[in-house]
Coordinates of N, CA and C in Angstrom, one line a residue:
M1088 N -20.8 39.0 10.4 CA -19.5 38.7 11.0 C -18.9 37.5 10.2
N1089 N -17.6 37.6 9.9 CA -17.0 36.5 9.2 C -16.9 35.2 10.0
P1090 N -17.0 34.0 9.4 CA -16.9 32.8 10.2 C -15.5 32.6 10.8
V1091 N -15.4 31.9 11.9 CA -14.2 31.7 12.6 C -14.0 30.3 12.8
I1092 N -12.8 29.8 12.4 CA -12.5 28.4 12.6 C -11.2 28.3 13.4
F1093 N -11.3 27.6 14.6 CA -10.2 27.5 15.5 C -9.5 28.8 15.8
G1094 N -10.3 29.9 16.0 CA -9.7 31.2 16.3 C -9.3 32.0 15.2
L1095 N -9.4 31.5 14.0 CA -8.9 32.2 12.8 C -10.1 32.6 11.9
P1096 N -10.3 33.9 11.8 CA -11.4 34.4 10.9 C -11.2 34.1 9.5
L1097 N -12.2 33.5 8.8 CA -12.1 33.2 7.4 C -12.7 34.3 6.6
P1098 N -11.9 34.9 5.7 CA -12.4 36.1 4.9 C -13.4 35.6 3.9
R1099 N -14.5 36.4 3.7 CA -15.5 36.1 2.8 C -15.1 36.0 1.4
C1100 N -14.0 36.6 1.1 CA -13.6 36.7 -0.3 C -13.2 35.3 -0.9
Y1101 N -13.0 34.3 0.1 CA -12.7 33.0 -0.4 C -13.9 32.1 -0.6
G1102 N -15.1 32.7 -0.3 CA -16.3 32.0 -0.6 C -16.5 30.7 0.2
L1103 N -15.9 30.6 1.3 CA -16.0 29.3 2.1 C -17.3 29.4 2.9
K1104 N -18.0 28.2 2.8 CA -19.4 28.2 3.5 C -19.5 26.9 4.3
C1105 N -20.6 26.8 5.0 CA -20.8 25.6 5.8 C -22.2 25.2 5.5
F1106 N -22.6 24.0 6.1 CA -24.0 23.5 5.9 C -24.6 23.2 7.2
S1107 N -25.9 23.2 7.3 CA -26.6 23.0 8.5 C -26.5 21.5 8.9
L1108 N -26.6 21.3 10.2 CA -26.6 19.9 10.7 C -27.9 19.2 10.3
R1109 N -28.8 19.9 9.8 CA -30.0 19.2 9.3 C -29.7 18.5 8.0
H1110 N -28.6 18.8 7.4 CA -28.2 18.2 6.1 C -26.8 17.7 6.3
P1111 N -26.5 16.6 6.9 CA -25.2 16.1 7.2 C -24.4 15.6 6.0
L1112 N -25.1 15.3 4.9 CA -24.4 14.8 3.7 C -25.0 15.5 2.5
A1113 N -24.1 16.0 1.6 CA -24.6 16.7 0.4 C -25.0 15.6 -0.6
I1114 N -26.3 15.5 -0.8 CA -26.8 14.6 -1.8 C -27.9 15.3 -2.6
G1115 N -27.8 15.1 -4.0 CA -28.8 15.7 -4.8 C -28.9 17.2 -4.6
R1116 N -30.1 17.6 -4.2 CA -30.4 19.0 -3.9 C -29.6 19.6 -2.8
L1117 N -29.1 18.7 -1.9 CA -28.3 19.3 -0.8 C -26.9 19.7 -1.2
T1118 N -26.5 19.2 -2.4 CA -25.1 19.5 -2.9 C -24.8 21.0 -2.8
N1119 N -25.7 21.8 -3.2 CA -25.5 23.3 -3.3 C -25.3 23.9 -1.9
R1120 N -25.7 23.1 -0.9 CA -25.5 23.6 0.5 C -24.3 23.1 1.2
F1121 N -23.6 22.2 0.5 CA -22.4 21.6 1.1 C -21.2 21.9 0.3
I1122 N -20.4 22.8 0.8 CA -19.2 23.3 0.1 C -18.0 22.9 0.9
H1123 N -17.1 22.2 0.3 CA -15.9 21.8 1.0 C -15.0 23.0 1.3
I1124 N -14.4 23.0 2.5 CA -13.6 24.1 2.9 C -12.2 23.6 3.3
L1125 N -11.3 24.4 3.3 CA -10.0 24.0 3.9 C -9.8 24.7 5.2
V1126 N -9.5 23.9 6.2 CA -9.3 24.4 7.5 C -7.8 24.9 7.7
V1127 N -7.6 26.1 8.0 CA -6.2 26.6 8.1 C -5.6 26.3 9.4
F1128 N -4.6 25.4 9.5 CA -3.9 25.0 10.7 C -2.5 25.5 10.7
I1129 N -1.8 25.1 9.7 CA -0.3 25.3 9.6 C 0.0 26.8 9.6
G1130 N -0.7 27.6 8.9 CA -0.4 29.0 8.8 C -0.5 29.8 10.1
L1131 N -1.2 29.2 11.1 CA -1.4 30.0 12.3 C 0.0 30.4 12.9
A1132 N 1.0 29.6 12.9 CA 2.2 29.9 13.6 C 3.1 30.7 12.7
S1133 N 2.9 30.8 11.4 CA 3.8 31.5 10.5 C 3.2 32.8 10.0
G1134 N 2.1 33.2 10.5 CA 1.5 34.5 10.1 C 0.7 34.5 8.8
L1135 N 0.4 35.7 8.3 CA -0.5 35.8 7.2 C 0.0 35.2 5.9
K1136 N 1.3 35.2 5.7 CA 1.9 34.6 4.5 C 1.6 33.1 4.5
G1137 N 1.8 32.5 5.6 CA 1.6 31.0 5.7 C 0.1 30.8 5.5
Q1138 N -0.8 31.6 6.1 CA -2.2 31.4 6.0 C -2.6 31.5 4.5
T1139 N -2.1 32.5 3.8 CA -2.4 32.7 2.4 C -2.0 31.5 1.5
E1140 N -0.8 31.0 1.8 CA -0.3 29.8 1.1 C -1.2 28.6 1.2
I1141 N -1.7 28.4 2.4 CA -2.6 27.3 2.6 C -3.9 27.5 2.0
L1142 N -4.5 28.7 2.1 CA -5.7 29.1 1.5 C -5.7 28.9 0.0
N1143 N -4.6 29.2 -0.6 CA -4.5 29.1 -2.0 C -4.7 27.7 -2.5
K1144 N -4.5 26.7 -1.6 CA -4.7 25.3 -1.9 C -6.1 24.9 -1.6
A1145 N -6.9 25.8 -1.1 CA -8.2 25.5 -0.6 C -9.4 25.5 -1.6
F1146 N -9.1 26.0 -2.8 CA -10.2 26.2 -3.7 C -11.1 24.9 -3.7
L1147 N -12.4 25.2 -3.8 CA -13.4 24.2 -3.6 C -13.1 22.9 -4.3
D1148 N -13.4 21.8 -3.6 CA -13.1 20.5 -4.1 C -14.0 20.1 -5.3
D1149 N -13.7 20.7 -6.4 CA -14.6 20.5 -7.6 C -14.7 19.0 -8.0
V1150 N -13.6 18.3 -7.8 CA -13.6 16.9 -8.2 C -14.7 16.1 -7.5
R1151 N -14.7 16.3 -6.2 CA -15.7 15.6 -5.4 C -17.2 16.1 -5.7
F1152 N -17.3 17.4 -5.9 CA -18.6 17.9 -6.3 C -19.0 17.3 -7.7
S1153 N -18.1 17.2 -8.6 CA -18.5 16.7 -9.9 C -18.9 15.2 -9.9
K1154 N -18.2 14.5 -9.0 CA -18.6 13.1 -8.8 C -20.1 13.0 -8.3
I1155 N -20.4 13.8 -7.4 CA -21.8 13.8 -6.9 C -22.8 14.2 -8.0
N1156 N -22.5 15.3 -8.7 CA -23.4 15.8 -9.8 C -23.4 14.9 -11.0
D1157 N -22.4 14.1 -11.2 CA -22.3 13.3 -12.4 C -23.0 11.9 -12.2
G1158 N -23.6 11.7 -11.0 CA -24.4 10.5 -10.9 C -24.0 9.5 -9.8
T1159 N -23.1 9.9 -8.9 CA -22.8 9.0 -7.8 C -24.2 8.7 -7.1
F1160 N -25.0 9.7 -7.0 CA -26.4 9.5 -6.5 C -27.3 9.8 -7.7
S1161 N -27.8 8.7 -8.4 CA -28.4 8.9 -9.7 C -29.7 9.7 -9.7
H1162 N -30.4 9.7 -8.5 CA -31.7 10.3 -8.4 C -31.5 11.7 -7.7
P1163 N -31.7 12.8 -8.5 CA -31.4 14.1 -7.9 C -32.3 14.5 -6.7
N1164 N -33.5 13.8 -6.6 CA -34.4 14.1 -5.5 C -34.2 13.3 -4.3
L1165 N -33.1 12.4 -4.3 CA -32.9 11.5 -3.2 C -32.4 12.3 -2.0
K1166 N -33.0 12.1 -0.8 CA -32.6 12.8 0.4 C -31.9 11.9 1.3
I1167 N -31.2 12.4 2.2 CA -30.4 11.6 3.2 C -31.4 10.8 4.0
S1168 N -32.6 11.3 4.3 CA -33.6 10.5 5.0 C -34.2 9.3 4.3
D1169 N -34.0 9.3 2.9 CA -34.4 8.2 2.1 C -33.4 7.1 2.1
I1170 N -32.2 7.3 2.6 CA -31.2 6.3 2.5 C -31.0 5.5 3.8
Q1171 N -31.1 4.2 3.8 CA -30.9 3.4 5.0 C -29.4 3.4 5.3
G1172 N -29.1 3.2 6.6 CA -27.7 3.1 7.1 C -27.1 4.5 7.3
T1173 N -25.8 4.5 7.4 CA -25.1 5.7 7.6 C -23.7 5.7 6.9
P1174 N -23.3 6.9 6.5 CA -21.9 6.9 5.9 C -20.8 7.0 6.9
Y1175 N -21.2 7.1 8.2 CA -20.2 7.4 9.3 C -19.8 6.1 10.0
L1176 N -18.6 6.0 10.5 CA -18.2 4.9 11.4 C -19.0 5.1 12.7
N1177 N -19.2 6.4 13.1 CA -20.0 6.7 14.3 C -20.5 8.1 14.0
E1178 N -21.9 8.2 14.0 CA -22.5 9.5 13.6 C -22.3 10.6 14.7
T1179 N -22.0 10.1 15.9 CA -21.8 11.1 17.0 C -20.4 11.7 17.0
F1180 N -20.4 13.0 17.1 CA -19.1 13.7 17.2 C -18.4 13.5 18.5
E1181 N -17.1 13.2 18.5 CA -16.4 13.0 19.7 C -15.3 14.1 19.9
A1182 N -15.2 14.6 21.1 CA -14.2 15.6 21.4 C -12.8 15.0 21.1
G1183 N -11.9 15.7 20.5 CA -10.6 15.3 20.2 C -9.6 16.4 19.8
E1184 N -8.5 16.0 19.2 CA -7.5 17.0 18.8 C -6.9 16.6 17.5
I1185 N -6.4 17.6 16.8 CA -5.7 17.5 15.5 C -4.3 17.9 15.7
I1186 N -3.4 17.1 15.2 CA -1.9 17.5 15.1 C -1.5 17.7 13.7
T1187 N -0.9 18.8 13.4 CA -0.5 19.1 12.0 C 0.9 18.5 11.7
P1188 N 1.4 18.5 10.5 CA 2.7 18.1 10.2 C 3.8 18.9 10.8
K1189 N 3.5 20.1 11.3 CA 4.4 20.9 12.0 C 4.3 20.8 13.5
D1190 N 3.5 19.8 13.9 CA 3.2 19.5 15.3 C 2.5 20.5 16.1
S1191 N 1.8 21.4 15.4 CA 0.8 22.3 16.0 C -0.4 21.4 16.5
V1192 N -0.9 21.7 17.7 CA -2.0 20.9 18.2 C -3.2 21.8 18.4
F1193 N -4.3 21.3 17.9 CA -5.6 22.0 18.1 C -6.5 21.0 18.9
A1194 N -6.8 21.4 20.1 CA -7.6 20.5 21.0 C -9.0 20.9 21.1
N1195 N -9.8 20.1 21.8 CA -11.2 20.3 22.1 C -12.0 20.5 20.8
I1196 N -11.8 19.7 19.8 CA -12.5 19.8 18.5 C -13.4 18.6 18.4
E1197 N -14.7 18.8 18.0 CA -15.6 17.7 17.9 C -15.5 17.1 16.5
L1198 N -15.1 15.8 16.4 CA -14.7 15.2 15.2 C -15.5 13.9 14.9
R1199 N -15.6 13.6 13.6 CA -16.1 12.2 13.2 C -15.6 11.9 11.9
Y1200 N -15.6 10.6 11.5 CA -15.1 10.2 10.2 C -16.2 9.7 9.3
N1201 N -16.2 10.3 8.1 CA -17.2 9.8 7.0 C -16.4 8.8 6.1
A1202 N -16.8 7.5 6.3 CA -16.1 6.5 5.6 C -16.5 6.4 4.1
F1203 N -17.7 7.0 3.8 CA -18.1 6.9 2.4 C -17.3 7.9 1.6
T1204 N -17.1 9.1 2.1 CA -16.4 10.1 1.3 C -14.9 10.2 1.7
D1205 N -14.5 9.5 2.7 CA -13.1 9.5 3.2 C -12.8 11.0 3.7
D1206 N -13.7 11.5 4.5 CA -13.6 12.9 5.0 C -13.6 12.9 6.5
L1207 N -12.7 13.8 7.1 CA -12.7 14.1 8.5 C -13.6 15.3 8.7
E1208 N -14.6 15.2 9.5 CA -15.5 16.3 9.7 C -15.4 16.8 11.1
F1209 N -15.7 18.1 11.3 CA -15.7 18.7 12.6 C -16.9 19.6 12.7
K1210 N -17.3 19.8 13.9 CA -18.5 20.7 14.2 C -18.1 21.9 15.0
Q1211 N -18.6 23.0 14.6 CA -18.4 24.3 15.3 C -19.8 24.9 15.4
G1212 N -20.3 25.0 16.7 CA -21.6 25.5 16.9 C -22.6 24.6 16.3
E1213 N -23.5 25.1 15.4 CA -24.5 24.3 14.8 C -24.1 23.9 13.3
N1214 N -22.8 24.2 13.0 CA -22.4 24.0 11.6 C -21.4 22.8 11.5
V1215 N -21.3 22.1 10.4 CA -20.4 21.0 10.2 C -19.5 21.4 9.0
F1216 N -18.2 21.2 9.2 CA -17.3 21.4 8.1 C -16.5 20.1 7.8
N1217 N -15.9 20.0 6.7 CA -15.0 18.9 6.5 C -13.6 19.5 6.0
I1218 N -12.6 18.7 6.3 CA -11.2 19.2 6.0 C -10.9 18.7 4.6
A1219 N -10.9 19.6 3.6 CA -10.7 19.3 2.3 C -9.3 18.9 1.9
Y1220 N -8.3 19.6 2.6 CA -6.9 19.4 2.4 C -6.4 18.4 3.4
K1221 N -6.6 17.1 3.0 CA -6.3 16.0 4.0 C -4.9 16.0 4.6
A1222 N -3.9 16.4 3.8 CA -2.5 16.3 4.2 C -2.2 17.2 5.4
I1223 N -3.1 18.1 5.7 CA -2.9 19.0 6.8 C -3.1 18.3 8.2
V1224 N -3.5 17.0 8.1 CA -3.8 16.3 9.3 C -2.7 15.2 9.5
K1225 N -1.8 15.4 10.4 CA -0.8 14.4 10.7 C -1.5 13.3 11.5
K1226 N -2.2 13.7 12.5 CA -3.0 12.8 13.4 C -4.2 13.5 13.9
A1227 N -5.3 12.7 14.0 CA -6.5 13.2 14.6 C -6.9 12.1 15.6
E1228 N -7.0 12.5 16.9 CA -7.3 11.6 18.0 C -8.7 12.0 18.5
F1229 N -9.6 11.0 18.4 CA -11.0 11.2 19.0 C -11.6 9.9 19.2
G1230 N -12.5 9.8 20.2 CA -13.3 8.6 20.4 C -12.4 7.3 20.7
G1231 N -11.2 7.6 21.2 CA -10.3 6.4 21.5 C -9.6 5.9 20.3
D1232 N -9.7 6.5 19.2 CA -9.0 6.1 17.9 C -8.1 7.2 17.5
V1233 N -7.1 6.8 16.7 CA -6.2 7.8 16.1 C -6.2 7.6 14.6
F1234 N -6.6 8.6 13.9 CA -6.6 8.6 12.4 C -5.4 9.5 11.9
S1235 N -5.0 9.2 10.7 CA -3.9 9.9 10.1 C -4.1 10.0 8.6
C1236 N -3.7 11.1 8.0 CA -3.6 11.2 6.5 C -2.3 10.6 6.1
R1237 N -2.4 9.6 5.2 CA -1.2 8.8 4.7 C -1.2 8.7 3.2
S1238 N -0.1 8.7 2.6 CA 0.0 8.4 1.2 C 0.0 6.8 1.1
Y1239 N -0.8 6.4 0.1 CA -0.9 4.9 -0.1 C -0.9 4.6 -1.6
E1240 N -0.6 3.4 -2.0 CA -0.5 3.0 -3.4 C -1.7 2.2 -3.8
V1241 N -2.3 2.7 -4.9 CA -3.5 2.0 -5.4 C -3.3 1.8 -6.9
D1242 N -3.2 0.6 -7.4 CA -3.1 0.4 -8.9 C -1.9 1.1 -9.5
G1243 N -0.8 1.2 -8.7 CA 0.4 1.9 -9.2 C 0.4 3.4 -9.1
N1244 N -0.7 3.9 -8.5 CA -0.8 5.4 -8.3 C -0.7 5.7 -6.8
I1245 N -0.2 6.9 -6.5 CA -0.1 7.3 -5.1 C -1.2 8.3 -4.7
R1246 N -2.0 8.0 -3.7 CA -3.0 8.9 -3.3 C -2.9 9.2 -1.8
D1247 N -3.6 10.2 -1.3 CA -3.7 10.5 0.1 C -5.1 10.1 0.6
G1248 N -5.1 9.6 1.8 CA -6.4 9.2 2.4 C -6.2 9.1 3.9
F1249 N -7.4 8.9 4.6 CA -7.4 8.8 6.1 C -7.4 7.3 6.4
F1250 N -6.5 7.0 7.4 CA -6.4 5.6 7.9 C -6.5 5.7 9.5
K1251 N -7.0 4.6 10.0 CA -6.9 4.4 11.5 C -5.6 3.7 11.8
I1252 N -4.8 4.3 12.7 CA -3.5 3.7 13.1 C -3.8 2.6 14.1
L1253 N -3.3 1.4 13.8 CA -3.4 0.2 14.7 C -2.2 0.0 15.5
T1254 N -1.0 0.2 14.9 CA 0.2 0.1 15.7 C 1.3 0.8 14.8
E1255 N 2.2 1.5 15.4 CA 3.2 2.2 14.6 C 4.6 2.0 15.1
G1256 N 5.6 2.2 14.3 CA 7.0 2.1 14.6 C 7.8 2.1 13.3
K1257 N 8.8 1.2 13.1 CA 9.5 1.2 11.8 C 8.4 0.8 10.7
A1258 N 7.5 0.0 11.1 CA 6.4 -0.3 10.2 C 5.1 0.1 10.9
T1259 N 4.2 0.7 10.2 CA 2.9 1.1 10.7 C 1.8 0.4 10.1
L1260 N 1.0 -0.2 10.9 CA -0.2 -0.9 10.4 C -1.4 0.0 10.4
L1261 N -2.1 0.0 9.3 CA -3.2 1.0 9.1 C -4.5 0.2 8.6
A1262 N -5.6 0.7 9.1 CA -6.9 0.2 8.7 C -7.6 1.2 7.8
K1263 N -8.0 0.8 6.6 CA -8.8 1.7 5.7 C -10.2 1.2 5.7
Y1264 N -11.1 2.1 6.1 CA -12.6 1.8 6.2 C -13.3 2.3 4.9
K1265 N -14.3 1.5 4.5 CA -15.1 1.8 3.3 C -16.5 1.6 3.6
I1266 N -17.4 2.5 3.2 CA -18.8 2.3 3.3 C -19.3 2.6 1.9
L1267 N -20.0 1.7 1.2 CA -20.4 1.9 -0.1 C -21.9 2.4 -0.2
F1268 N -22.2 3.1 -1.2 CA -23.6 3.5 -1.5 C -24.2 2.6 -2.5
L1269 N -25.3 2.0 -2.2 CA -26.1 1.2 -3.2 C -27.4 1.9 -3.5
D1270 N -27.6 2.2 -4.8 CA -28.7 2.9 -5.2 C -30.0 2.1 -5.1
R1271 N -31.1 2.8 -5.1 CA -32.4 2.1 -4.9 C -32.7 1.3 -6.2
V1272 N -33.5 0.3 -6.0 CA -33.9 -0.6 -7.1 C -35.4 -0.6 -7.2
E1273 N -35.9 -0.2 -8.3 CA -37.3 -0.1 -8.5 C -37.9 -1.5 -8.6
A1274 N -39.2 -1.6 -8.1 CA -39.9 -2.9 -8.2 C -40.1 -3.3 -9.6
Q1275 N -39.9 -4.6 -9.8 CA -40.1 -5.2 -11.1 C -41.0 -6.4 -11.0
A1276 N -41.2 -7.1 -12.0 CA -42.2 -8.2 -12.0 C -41.9 -9.3 -11.0
F1277 N -40.6 -9.6 -10.8 CA -40.3 -10.7 -9.9 C -39.4 -10.2 -8.7
S1278 N -39.4 -9.0 -8.5 CA -38.5 -8.5 -7.3 C -39.2 -7.2 -6.7
D1279 N -39.0 -7.1 -5.5 CA -39.6 -5.9 -4.7 C -38.7 -4.7 -4.8
Y1280 N -39.3 -3.6 -4.5 CA -38.5 -2.3 -4.4 C -37.5 -2.4 -3.3
Q1281 N -36.3 -1.9 -3.5 CA -35.2 -1.9 -2.5 C -34.8 -0.5 -2.4
P1282 N -34.9 0.1 -1.2 CA -34.4 1.5 -1.0 C -32.9 1.7 -1.1
A1283 N -32.5 2.9 -1.3 CA -31.1 3.2 -1.4 C -30.5 3.0 0.0
R1284 N -29.3 2.6 0.1 CA -28.7 2.3 1.4 C -27.2 2.5 1.4
F1285 N -26.6 2.8 2.5 CA -25.2 2.7 2.7 C -24.9 1.3 3.2
D1286 N -23.9 0.6 2.5 CA -23.6 -0.7 2.8 C -22.8 -0.8 4.1
I1287 N -22.6 -2.1 4.6 CA -21.9 -2.3 5.9 C -20.4 -1.9 5.7
V1288 N -19.8 -1.6 6.9 CA -18.4 -1.2 6.9 C -17.5 -2.3 6.4
Q1289 N -16.6 -2.0 5.5 CA -15.6 -2.9 5.0 C -14.3 -2.3 5.4
V1290 N -13.3 -3.2 5.7 CA -12.0 -2.8 6.2 C -10.9 -3.5 5.4
E1291 N -9.9 -2.7 5.0 CA -8.7 -3.2 4.3 C -7.5 -2.8 5.2
Y1292 N -6.5 -3.7 5.2 CA -5.3 -3.4 6.0 C -4.1 -3.0 5.1
F1293 N -3.5 -2.0 5.5 CA -2.3 -1.5 4.8 C -1.1 -1.4 5.7
M1294 N 0.1 -1.5 5.2 CA 1.3 -1.3 6.0 C 2.2 -0.3 5.3
A1295 N 2.8 0.6 6.1 CA 3.8 1.5 5.6 C 5.1 1.3 6.4
V1296 N 6.2 1.1 5.6 CA 7.5 0.8 6.2 C 8.3 2.1 6.0
D1297 N 8.9 2.6 7.1 CA 9.7 3.8 7.1 C 8.8 4.9 6.6
R1298 N 9.2 5.7 5.6 CA 8.4 6.8 5.1 C 7.8 6.5 3.7
N1299 N 7.8 5.2 3.3 CA 7.3 4.8 2.1 C 5.7 4.8 2.1
P1300 N 5.1 5.0 0.9 CA 3.6 4.9 0.9 C 3.1 3.6 1.4
A1301 N 2.0 3.6 2.0 CA 1.4 2.4 2.5 C 1.0 1.5 1.4
K1302 N 1.1 0.2 1.6 CA 0.7 -0.8 0.6 C -0.4 -1.7 1.2
L1303 N -1.3 -2.2 0.3 CA -2.4 -3.1 0.7 C -1.8 -4.4 1.1
I1304 N -2.3 -5.0 2.2 CA -1.9 -6.3 2.6 C -2.9 -7.3 2.0
S1305 N -2.6 -7.9 0.9 CA -3.6 -8.8 0.3 C -3.3 -10.3 0.5
N1306 N -2.1 -10.7 0.8 CA -1.8 -12.1 1.1 C -0.5 -12.2 1.9
K1307 N -0.2 -13.4 2.3 CA 1.0 -13.6 3.1 C 2.3 -13.3 2.3
K1308 N 2.4 -13.7 1.1 CA 3.5 -13.5 0.2 C 3.8 -12.0 0.1
G1309 N 2.8 -11.2 -0.2 CA 3.0 -9.8 -0.4 C 3.4 -9.1 0.9
L1310 N 2.8 -9.5 2.0 CA 3.2 -8.9 3.3 C 4.6 -9.2 3.6
V1311 N 5.0 -10.5 3.5 CA 6.4 -10.9 3.8 C 7.4 -10.1 3.0
K1312 N 7.1 -9.8 1.7 CA 8.0 -9.1 0.8 C 8.2 -7.6 1.3
M1313 N 7.2 -7.1 2.0 CA 7.3 -5.7 2.5 C 8.3 -5.5 3.6
F1314 N 8.7 -6.6 4.2 CA 9.6 -6.6 5.3 C 11.1 -6.5 4.9
G1315 N 11.3 -6.6 3.6 CA 12.7 -6.4 3.0 C 13.7 -7.4 3.5
E1316 N 14.8 -7.0 4.1 CA 15.8 -7.9 4.5 C 15.4 -8.8 5.7
K1317 N 14.3 -8.5 6.3 CA 13.8 -9.3 7.4 C 12.7 -10.3 6.9
S1318 N 12.6 -10.4 5.6 CA 11.5 -11.2 5.1 C 11.5 -12.7 5.5
N1319 N 12.7 -13.3 5.5 CA 12.9 -14.7 5.9 C 12.5 -14.9 7.3
E1320 N 13.0 -14.0 8.2 CA 12.7 -14.1 9.6 C 11.2 -13.9 9.9
M1321 N 10.6 -13.0 9.2 CA 9.2 -12.7 9.4 C 8.3 -13.8 8.8
E1322 N 8.7 -14.5 7.7 CA 8.0 -15.6 7.2 C 8.0 -16.8 8.2
T1323 N 9.2 -17.0 8.8 CA 9.3 -18.0 9.9 C 8.4 -17.7 11.0
Y1324 N 8.3 -16.4 11.5 CA 7.5 -16.1 12.6 C 6.0 -16.3 12.3
I1325 N 5.6 -15.9 11.1 CA 4.2 -16.0 10.7 C 3.8 -17.5 10.7
S1326 N 4.6 -18.3 10.1 CA 4.3 -19.8 10.0 C 4.4 -20.5 11.3
K1327 N 5.4 -20.2 12.1 CA 5.5 -20.8 13.4 C 4.4 -20.5 14.4
N1328 N 3.9 -19.2 14.3 CA 2.9 -18.8 15.3 C 1.5 -18.9 14.7
K1329 N 1.4 -19.3 13.4 CA 0.1 -19.5 12.7 C -0.8 -18.3 12.9
V1330 N -0.2 -17.1 12.6 CA -1.0 -15.9 12.7 C -1.5 -15.6 11.3
S1331 N -2.7 -15.1 11.2 CA -3.4 -14.8 9.9 C -3.1 -13.4 9.4
V1332 N -2.9 -13.3 8.1 CA -2.6 -11.9 7.5 C -3.9 -11.3 7.1
K1333 N -5.1 -11.9 7.5 CA -6.4 -11.4 7.1 C -7.1 -10.7 8.3
E1334 N -6.6 -11.0 9.5 CA -7.3 -10.5 10.7 C -6.5 -9.4 11.4
G1335 N -7.2 -8.3 11.8 CA -6.5 -7.2 12.4 C -5.7 -7.5 13.6
D1336 N -6.2 -8.3 14.5 CA -5.4 -8.6 15.7 C -4.2 -9.4 15.4
S1337 N -4.2 -10.3 14.5 CA -3.0 -11.1 14.1 C -2.0 -10.2 13.4
L1338 N -2.5 -9.3 12.6 CA -1.6 -8.4 11.9 C -0.9 -7.4 12.9
I1339 N -1.6 -7.0 13.9 CA -0.9 -6.2 14.9 C 0.2 -6.9 15.6
K1340 N 0.0 -8.2 15.9 CA 1.1 -9.0 16.5 C 2.3 -9.1 15.5
I1341 N 2.0 -9.3 14.2 CA 3.1 -9.5 13.2 C 3.9 -8.2 13.2
V1342 N 3.2 -7.1 13.0 CA 3.9 -5.8 12.9 C 4.7 -5.4 14.2
M1343 N 4.0 -5.7 15.3 CA 4.7 -5.4 16.6 C 6.0 -6.2 16.7
Y1344 N 5.9 -7.5 16.3 CA 7.1 -8.3 16.3 C 8.2 -7.7 15.4
Y1345 N 7.9 -7.3 14.2 CA 8.9 -6.7 13.3 C 9.5 -5.5 13.9
N1346 N 8.7 -4.7 14.5 CA 9.2 -3.4 15.1 C 10.1 -3.7 16.3
S1347 N 10.0 -4.9 16.9 CA 10.8 -5.2 18.0 C 12.2 -5.7 17.6
L1348 N 12.4 -6.0 16.4 CA 13.7 -6.6 15.9 C 14.8 -5.6 15.8

């Protein structure tokens, strides 16, 4: 029987596969068992033509596979059990819903976020899938958090990625989480062996004004500039209230004030 995702049968001709929960992350030998798939949401309302258009964008995520094979994990025999820490903000799947750009809603989906690969994963039965085509997710609500696929600027280039929404309005404040992989270090004359590990969660704050790509908040000057014609007023507010542009709670206050103007 063909696999079914959210009530939609996936034809075998597309070669879409899943991997067992026994192997939650494709590393080394596990790579062959973990194939990225596209989850078809938008086409459900528009019939087979829409489904086909989305599936045509679903071809396997060769870029991410090539990164793994080319040495992101330099030891091919390294297993997930050999790595300390976790690539997830929370390994437990949480019941939630996904809203598409066309405002179609898919409820009662078990979701979690992989901060190492920047992937939104969902579970169906005993199988885990990830959503390869990020832009299909307008919002994903689970575990009391709201994530969204947003365009953002990095080194002059525009990319798409998942962010946690902290507050939204004319300006939307976003948190970008990162978990880094640190390879194992062999024992040497004056140092002990160190196992491979996923490093602690790091967070960066971005802000998107209107429909523009989100920009990294790196300092007060850069943040104030993002407010455009309200820059002088916002600079006065930040200075008067002594709020920090490095702390999430303070940034929420700043952005909420701007949205109230």
